């Protein structure tokens, strides 16, 4: 691709994320991008612990990505700001915060496994944020790799229209290149795949004679698929009977950015084959900051405002990640509009205080290059902010604006932590506060009944990594209790016409509130809380209705079964009464809180436990033992499949299992399958727990 020049520099910027299931090759793709762009001179390897983005000691020890890492590189006159995101479900919150600030993404799929459970999860996250994607089917050199099967799984499980723009040259070990179906040219790679000095180099040439017929067939299928979705392409296709390369490229760009289709490429990142055309596709199809809609935020007056990607507009930036160290805080920002310079004073609209920009840094994982300024469209790190957290909005003091922060998932697993030495209690508290500052999906609280410090997170591995970080970074000896899951309570059978009167007279101004409540379950037990008013005739004024709702929400914090949060119910205020002098917001809020608390005791309540969808992959001869073990863990099998690769036959079993039954499952599965079995799990919500045997004690971590 020729070097492009743009009238607006923002058109030459791509803010890009790499999304994938664990072990699909996401970090290797990132490393090869850095190598291909000349950002690094040596290719990092996950198995050697030499990658740029997996720089944390725990990432290198475990061989997985734990923390989202930002890097910046240049390709063909464009600046690419790239975020390598985690693939493990326990760190989905890192993916969520990254997707909030990205304009596009590359979804990486294993050519053998196709769409895997976490592939589906991150795809849905990107759907929620409206992030355009292209797909890269990786590991085409593996035994059993099949592009068409991977594409079929994308179509069936993710439901986009896959627009395949490449076909492989060779298969498995003989995979040497791809045919570019847009330009009908062959790209092959020659050289030593393992030696950086003689690394594989791309060569372009005509399509080989033995592949020409297949390439023409696939090109025709691509043209037909694009014409069905794109009006301009359909017009040319009907008039000329085919599509030119220019029309096809423009149509693919439009379909990618609208989300109506997903461009599919293939290659082998480990062997450095297919990376250059992937970079070209990023520039050709994914949007620049100019191509995405203006960011919307809330003004101080309560109205909405838009900010376009313009360096001359008032500043609007979102903090999406914080690294809190003993020597200072590094805050990662996405600038949506405006410009910041070193020494500028900005307004933290979330904390409502001014901050000063000490330094601005261009990020390359754990290494940084100083910048004098950053403009709209940039992703940078800044030093000097004291109050900004992940989700904080920084803006111009003269033009305040609050941007929507990334959503934070609710923790589902907890452990009790304490310092082994009493003198380290204060240091442990500081270390936990720093952890929560860096990762909002971690929650620290003190159990009121036991006095223990409880750390809650998204999974067993999430908490294990957090505790190990305290031990390594702070040198603290920490004792950790057995993991406990976060239970919930819901209403199985409601009550109608429940009357509660709050009357208090102690010599001064009294308190009077009379409410009548209906309580009923919602359709799904973990669907939250709904409140509505059916009061007529003004018997309860509107301001008191809002106070009753606030009181009801207060009551949801602790249910009657075990003090767990209550969810999945609807409360209707049907009637009430007031007193001329003694009624107030406070009185009705108190009536709402204690009224719903007593009403819940009159309801039939149900204990809920978190459940996950588990996908277990094992040799076929181990299926029986795995099914028996899942049944013993109260698992409900929802599907199974077998796949043959050479002489090996593997089975994939999908089951819904209570999270509490999965602690230690990895060790058990390895034992049952002689180390050949693997599993993944993703949260699917809450389900009724058996009663009364599995009901946890009130002292359990919630």
Short mmCIF file of C-alpha atoms in Angstrom, two decimals, residues 116-417:
data_model
loop_
_atom_site.label_atom_id
_atom_site.label_comp_id
_atom_site.label_asym_id
_atom_site.label_seq_id
_atom_site.Cartn_x
_atom_site.Cartn_y
_atom_site.Cartn_z
CA UNK A 116 -14.49 -20.13 21.76
CA UNK A 117 -16.46 -19.07 24.86
CA UNK A 118 -14.44 -15.97 25.68
CA UNK A 119 -14.32 -15.03 21.98
CA UNK A 120 -18.09 -14.78 22.20
CA UNK A 121 -17.97 -12.75 25.41
CA UNK A 122 -15.56 -10.11 24.12
CA UNK A 123 -17.49 -9.93 20.84
CA UNK A 124 -20.67 -9.11 22.77
CA UNK A 125 -18.78 -6.50 24.78
CA UNK A 126 -17.66 -4.87 21.54
CA UNK A 127 -21.26 -5.01 20.28
CA UNK A 128 -22.43 -3.06 23.32
CA UNK A 129 -19.88 -0.34 22.67
CA UNK A 130 -20.51 -0.29 18.92
CA UNK A 131 -16.84 -0.93 18.12
CA UNK A 132 -16.25 -1.95 14.45
CA UNK A 133 -14.17 -5.12 14.05
CA UNK A 134 -12.23 -7.13 11.54
CA UNK A 135 -11.45 -10.82 12.17
CA UNK A 136 -8.07 -12.53 11.94
CA UNK A 137 -8.13 -16.35 11.82
CA UNK A 138 -4.78 -17.19 13.39
CA UNK A 139 -2.71 -20.39 13.63
CA UNK A 140 -3.35 -21.48 10.05
CA UNK A 141 -0.16 -23.56 10.34
CA UNK A 142 -1.63 -25.84 13.04
CA UNK A 143 -2.76 -29.40 12.41
CA UNK A 144 -6.50 -29.34 11.84
CA UNK A 145 -6.60 -25.65 10.87
CA UNK A 146 -9.50 -24.91 8.56
CA UNK A 147 -10.49 -21.40 7.48
CA UNK A 148 -13.98 -22.31 6.28
CA UNK A 149 -14.84 -24.06 9.55
CA UNK A 150 -13.65 -21.05 11.58
CA UNK A 151 -15.68 -18.71 9.37
CA UNK A 152 -18.75 -20.92 9.79
CA UNK A 153 -18.41 -20.72 13.58
CA UNK A 154 -18.17 -16.91 13.35
CA UNK A 155 -21.39 -16.84 11.32
CA UNK A 156 -23.26 -19.29 13.55
CA UNK A 157 -22.18 -18.14 17.00
CA UNK A 158 -21.56 -14.41 16.55
CA UNK A 159 -24.12 -13.77 13.79
CA UNK A 160 -22.34 -11.16 11.66
CA UNK A 161 -21.97 -11.57 7.90
CA UNK A 162 -18.35 -12.76 7.44
CA UNK A 163 -16.72 -11.19 4.37
CA UNK A 164 -13.69 -13.37 3.65
CA UNK A 165 -11.07 -11.33 1.74
CA UNK A 166 -8.28 -13.94 1.72
CA UNK A 167 -7.87 -17.62 0.98
CA UNK A 168 -4.93 -19.68 2.27
CA UNK A 169 -2.05 -20.95 0.16
CA UNK A 170 -1.16 -24.36 1.56
CA UNK A 171 -2.53 -25.99 4.69
CA UNK A 172 -1.21 -26.75 8.17
CA UNK A 173 2.61 -27.08 8.05
CA UNK A 174 2.57 -26.21 4.35
CA UNK A 175 0.79 -22.89 4.91
CA UNK A 176 2.97 -20.33 3.13
CA UNK A 177 0.73 -17.40 2.26
CA UNK A 178 -2.64 -16.01 1.22
CA UNK A 179 -4.46 -14.94 -1.90
CA UNK A 180 -5.76 -11.36 -1.63
CA UNK A 181 -9.26 -11.74 -3.08
CA UNK A 182 -9.80 -7.99 -3.42
CA UNK A 183 -6.84 -7.45 -5.75
CA UNK A 184 -6.49 -11.11 -6.85
CA UNK A 185 -2.82 -11.19 -5.95
CA UNK A 186 -0.83 -13.83 -4.06
CA UNK A 187 1.19 -12.97 -0.96
CA UNK A 188 3.76 -15.52 0.17
CA UNK A 189 6.33 -15.48 2.94
CA UNK A 190 9.79 -16.98 2.70
CA UNK A 191 12.61 -17.14 5.21
CA UNK A 192 13.35 -18.63 8.62
CA UNK A 193 10.35 -18.34 10.90
CA UNK A 194 12.45 -18.51 14.06
CA UNK A 195 15.44 -16.29 13.21
CA UNK A 196 14.96 -12.52 13.45
CA UNK A 197 17.88 -11.90 11.10
CA UNK A 198 16.30 -13.95 8.29
CA UNK A 199 12.65 -13.59 9.28
CA UNK A 200 9.90 -14.39 6.80
CA UNK A 201 9.50 -11.65 4.20
CA UNK A 202 6.37 -11.00 2.14
CA UNK A 203 6.46 -11.41 -1.65
CA UNK A 204 3.63 -10.36 -3.94
CA UNK A 205 2.90 -11.98 -7.27
CA UNK A 206 0.17 -13.36 -9.51
CA UNK A 207 -2.18 -16.04 -8.24
CA UNK A 208 -0.68 -19.51 -8.97
CA UNK A 209 -2.40 -21.36 -11.80
CA UNK A 210 -3.53 -24.22 -9.57
CA UNK A 211 -5.29 -21.75 -7.24
CA UNK A 212 -6.77 -19.43 -9.83
CA UNK A 213 -10.12 -21.21 -10.20
CA UNK A 214 -10.62 -21.42 -6.43
CA UNK A 215 -9.63 -17.76 -6.00
CA UNK A 216 -12.12 -16.67 -8.67
CA UNK A 217 -14.86 -18.70 -7.00
CA UNK A 218 -14.18 -17.15 -3.60
CA UNK A 219 -13.94 -13.67 -5.13
CA UNK A 220 -17.37 -14.20 -6.70
CA UNK A 221 -18.84 -15.24 -3.35
CA UNK A 222 -17.34 -12.12 -1.75
CA UNK A 223 -18.81 -9.87 -4.44
CA UNK A 224 -22.25 -11.42 -4.02
CA UNK A 225 -22.18 -11.11 -0.22
CA UNK A 226 -21.10 -7.45 -0.40
CA UNK A 227 -23.67 -6.60 -3.08
CA UNK A 228 -26.47 -7.96 -0.92
CA UNK A 229 -25.55 -5.51 1.84
CA UNK A 230 -24.28 -2.39 0.05
CA UNK A 231 -26.49 -0.39 -2.36
CA UNK A 232 -23.64 1.18 -4.38
CA UNK A 233 -21.93 -2.19 -4.79
CA UNK A 234 -25.24 -3.77 -5.85
CA UNK A 235 -25.70 -1.10 -8.51
CA UNK A 236 -22.25 -1.75 -10.01
CA UNK A 237 -22.65 -5.52 -9.71
CA UNK A 238 -25.95 -5.44 -11.62
CA UNK A 239 -24.53 -3.12 -14.28
CA UNK A 240 -21.14 -4.75 -14.83
CA UNK A 241 -21.60 -8.26 -13.46
CA UNK A 242 -18.65 -7.83 -11.07
CA UNK A 243 -17.08 -5.34 -8.66
CA UNK A 244 -13.88 -3.38 -9.19
CA UNK A 245 -11.23 -3.40 -6.46
CA UNK A 246 -11.96 0.24 -5.57
CA UNK A 247 -15.70 -0.30 -5.20
CA UNK A 248 -15.17 -3.51 -3.23
CA UNK A 249 -12.73 -1.84 -0.84
CA UNK A 250 -15.04 1.14 -0.24
CA UNK A 251 -18.01 -1.16 0.34
CA UNK A 252 -16.04 -3.33 2.78
CA UNK A 253 -15.03 -0.18 4.67
CA UNK A 254 -18.65 1.00 4.93
CA UNK A 255 -19.94 -2.42 6.02
CA UNK A 256 -17.21 -2.78 8.65
CA UNK A 257 -17.87 0.62 10.16
CA UNK A 258 -21.63 0.14 10.19
CA UNK A 259 -21.29 -3.32 11.75
CA UNK A 260 -23.28 -5.00 8.98
CA UNK A 261 -20.33 -7.21 8.02
CA UNK A 262 -16.96 -8.30 9.34
CA UNK A 263 -13.90 -8.59 7.10
CA UNK A 264 -12.08 -11.90 7.67
CA UNK A 265 -8.33 -12.40 7.09
CA UNK A 266 -6.11 -15.35 7.95
CA UNK A 267 -2.48 -16.10 8.79
CA UNK A 268 -0.02 -17.43 11.34
CA UNK A 269 1.27 -14.76 13.70
CA UNK A 270 3.83 -17.08 15.27
CA UNK A 271 5.41 -17.71 11.86
CA UNK A 272 5.06 -14.03 10.94
CA UNK A 273 2.73 -14.79 8.02
CA UNK A 274 -0.23 -12.52 7.33
CA UNK A 275 0.69 -9.62 9.63
CA UNK A 276 1.41 -6.99 6.93
CA UNK A 277 -1.94 -7.47 5.14
CA UNK A 278 -3.64 -7.35 8.54
CA UNK A 279 -2.08 -3.93 9.16
CA UNK A 280 -3.17 -2.80 5.69
CA UNK A 281 -6.71 -3.95 6.49
CA UNK A 282 -6.67 -1.99 9.76
CA UNK A 283 -5.88 1.20 7.82
CA UNK A 284 -8.31 0.42 4.99
CA UNK A 285 -11.39 -0.68 6.92
CA UNK A 286 -11.31 0.43 10.56
CA UNK A 287 -12.29 4.03 11.43
CA UNK A 288 -10.12 6.96 12.43
CA UNK A 289 -11.24 9.34 15.23
CA UNK A 290 -12.81 11.49 12.48
CA UNK A 291 -15.01 8.60 11.34
CA UNK A 292 -16.72 7.89 14.66
CA UNK A 293 -19.64 9.97 15.99
CA UNK A 294 -18.82 12.92 18.28
CA UNK A 295 -18.59 11.92 21.92
CA UNK A 296 -21.61 12.86 24.04
CA UNK A 297 -21.52 13.98 27.65
CA UNK A 298 -23.59 15.69 30.33
CA UNK A 299 -23.16 19.39 31.02
CA UNK A 300 -23.48 20.97 34.47
CA UNK A 301 -26.96 22.18 33.53
CA UNK A 302 -28.07 18.57 33.02
CA UNK A 303 -28.27 18.83 29.23
CA UNK A 304 -26.27 16.75 26.75
CA UNK A 305 -23.41 18.16 24.71
CA UNK A 306 -21.38 16.78 21.80
CA UNK A 307 -17.65 17.17 21.31
CA UNK A 308 -16.19 16.47 17.88
CA UNK A 309 -12.65 15.14 17.37
CA UNK A 310 -11.15 18.61 16.97
CA UNK A 311 -7.87 19.73 18.58
CA UNK A 312 -9.23 23.30 18.70
CA UNK A 313 -12.41 22.33 20.59
CA UNK A 314 -12.66 22.42 24.40
CA UNK A 315 -10.89 19.52 26.10
CA UNK A 316 -12.83 16.30 26.78
CA UNK A 317 -10.83 13.24 27.85
CA UNK A 318 -11.69 9.99 29.64
CA UNK A 319 -9.38 8.23 32.09
CA UNK A 320 -9.69 4.48 31.49
CA UNK A 321 -6.78 3.01 33.42
CA UNK A 322 -4.66 3.96 36.45
CA UNK A 323 -1.33 2.52 37.55
CA UNK A 324 -0.79 3.46 41.19
CA UNK A 325 2.77 2.89 42.40
CA UNK A 326 4.72 3.93 45.45
CA UNK A 327 6.44 6.62 43.38
CA UNK A 328 3.35 8.12 41.74
CA UNK A 329 0.29 7.58 39.58
CA UNK A 330 0.18 6.99 35.85
CA UNK A 331 -3.23 7.80 34.36
CA UNK A 332 -4.13 6.60 30.86
CA UNK A 333 -6.33 8.98 28.86
CA UNK A 334 -8.27 8.93 25.62
CA UNK A 335 -8.61 12.47 24.28
CA UNK A 336 -11.89 12.93 22.41
CA UNK A 337 -11.52 16.65 21.76
CA UNK A 338 -9.17 19.50 22.53
CA UNK A 339 -5.47 19.56 23.37
CA UNK A 340 -3.41 19.16 26.54
CA UNK A 341 0.11 20.40 27.12
CA UNK A 342 2.58 19.76 29.89
CA UNK A 343 1.75 22.04 32.81
CA UNK A 344 -1.91 22.60 31.84
CA UNK A 345 -4.61 22.86 34.48
CA UNK A 346 -7.67 20.71 33.74
CA UNK A 347 -11.00 20.13 35.47
CA UNK A 348 -11.80 16.67 36.86
CA UNK A 349 -15.56 16.80 36.28
CA UNK A 350 -16.13 13.56 38.20
CA UNK A 351 -14.29 14.57 41.40
CA UNK A 352 -15.09 18.27 40.77
CA UNK A 353 -11.61 19.60 41.36
CA UNK A 354 -8.76 20.99 39.29
CA UNK A 355 -5.72 18.91 38.35
CA UNK A 356 -2.37 19.79 36.84
CA UNK A 357 -0.77 17.81 34.01
CA UNK A 358 2.81 17.13 35.12
CA UNK A 359 4.04 15.09 32.15
CA UNK A 360 2.55 13.56 29.00
CA UNK A 361 3.87 10.21 27.80
CA UNK A 362 3.56 8.16 24.63
CA UNK A 363 3.08 4.61 25.90
CA UNK A 364 4.77 1.41 24.84
CA UNK A 365 3.68 -1.03 27.54
CA UNK A 366 6.06 -0.38 30.47
CA UNK A 367 8.22 2.07 28.53
CA UNK A 368 7.34 5.68 27.84
CA UNK A 369 8.47 8.52 25.60
CA UNK A 370 7.82 12.13 26.72
CA UNK A 371 5.52 14.36 24.68
CA UNK A 372 5.00 18.11 24.85
CA UNK A 373 1.32 17.87 23.91
CA UNK A 374 -1.46 15.47 23.02
CA UNK A 375 -4.46 16.19 20.81
CA UNK A 376 -7.93 14.81 20.11
CA UNK A 377 -7.75 11.17 19.01
CA UNK A 378 -4.63 10.39 21.06
CA UNK A 379 -4.28 7.69 23.72
CA UNK A 380 -1.55 8.75 26.15
CA UNK A 381 -0.53 8.50 29.79
CA UNK A 382 -0.14 11.51 32.06
CA UNK A 383 1.68 12.01 35.36
CA UNK A 384 0.55 14.38 38.09
CA UNK A 385 -3.17 13.66 38.50
CA UNK A 386 -4.11 13.02 42.12
CA UNK A 387 -7.85 12.34 42.13
CA UNK A 388 -8.62 10.89 38.68
CA UNK A 389 -9.82 7.30 38.67
CA UNK A 390 -10.77 4.92 35.87
CA UNK A 391 -13.93 6.48 34.46
CA UNK A 392 -13.08 10.08 35.42
CA UNK A 393 -13.67 12.85 32.87
CA UNK A 394 -11.04 15.56 32.37
CA UNK A 395 -12.19 18.68 30.58
CA UNK A 396 -11.51 22.36 30.11
CA UNK A 397 -12.38 24.34 33.30
CA UNK A 398 -14.39 26.77 31.17
CA UNK A 399 -16.39 24.02 29.43
CA UNK A 400 -17.27 21.28 31.97
CA UNK A 401 -18.56 17.97 30.66
CA UNK A 402 -19.03 14.50 32.17
CA UNK A 403 -18.55 11.53 29.82
CA UNK A 404 -20.19 8.18 30.46
CA UNK A 405 -17.70 6.01 32.38
CA UNK A 406 -17.04 2.34 31.55
CA UNK A 407 -19.35 -0.09 33.30
CA UNK A 408 -17.93 -1.99 36.30
CA UNK A 409 -18.88 -5.64 36.73
CA UNK A 410 -20.20 -6.85 40.06
CA UNK A 411 -17.79 -9.11 42.01
CA UNK A 412 -18.84 -12.73 42.43
CA UNK A 413 -16.04 -14.30 44.52
CA UNK A 414 -14.55 -13.16 47.83
CA UNK A 415 -11.68 -14.11 50.12
CA UNK A 416 -10.71 -12.92 53.57
CA UNK A 417 -7.21 -11.42 53.72
#
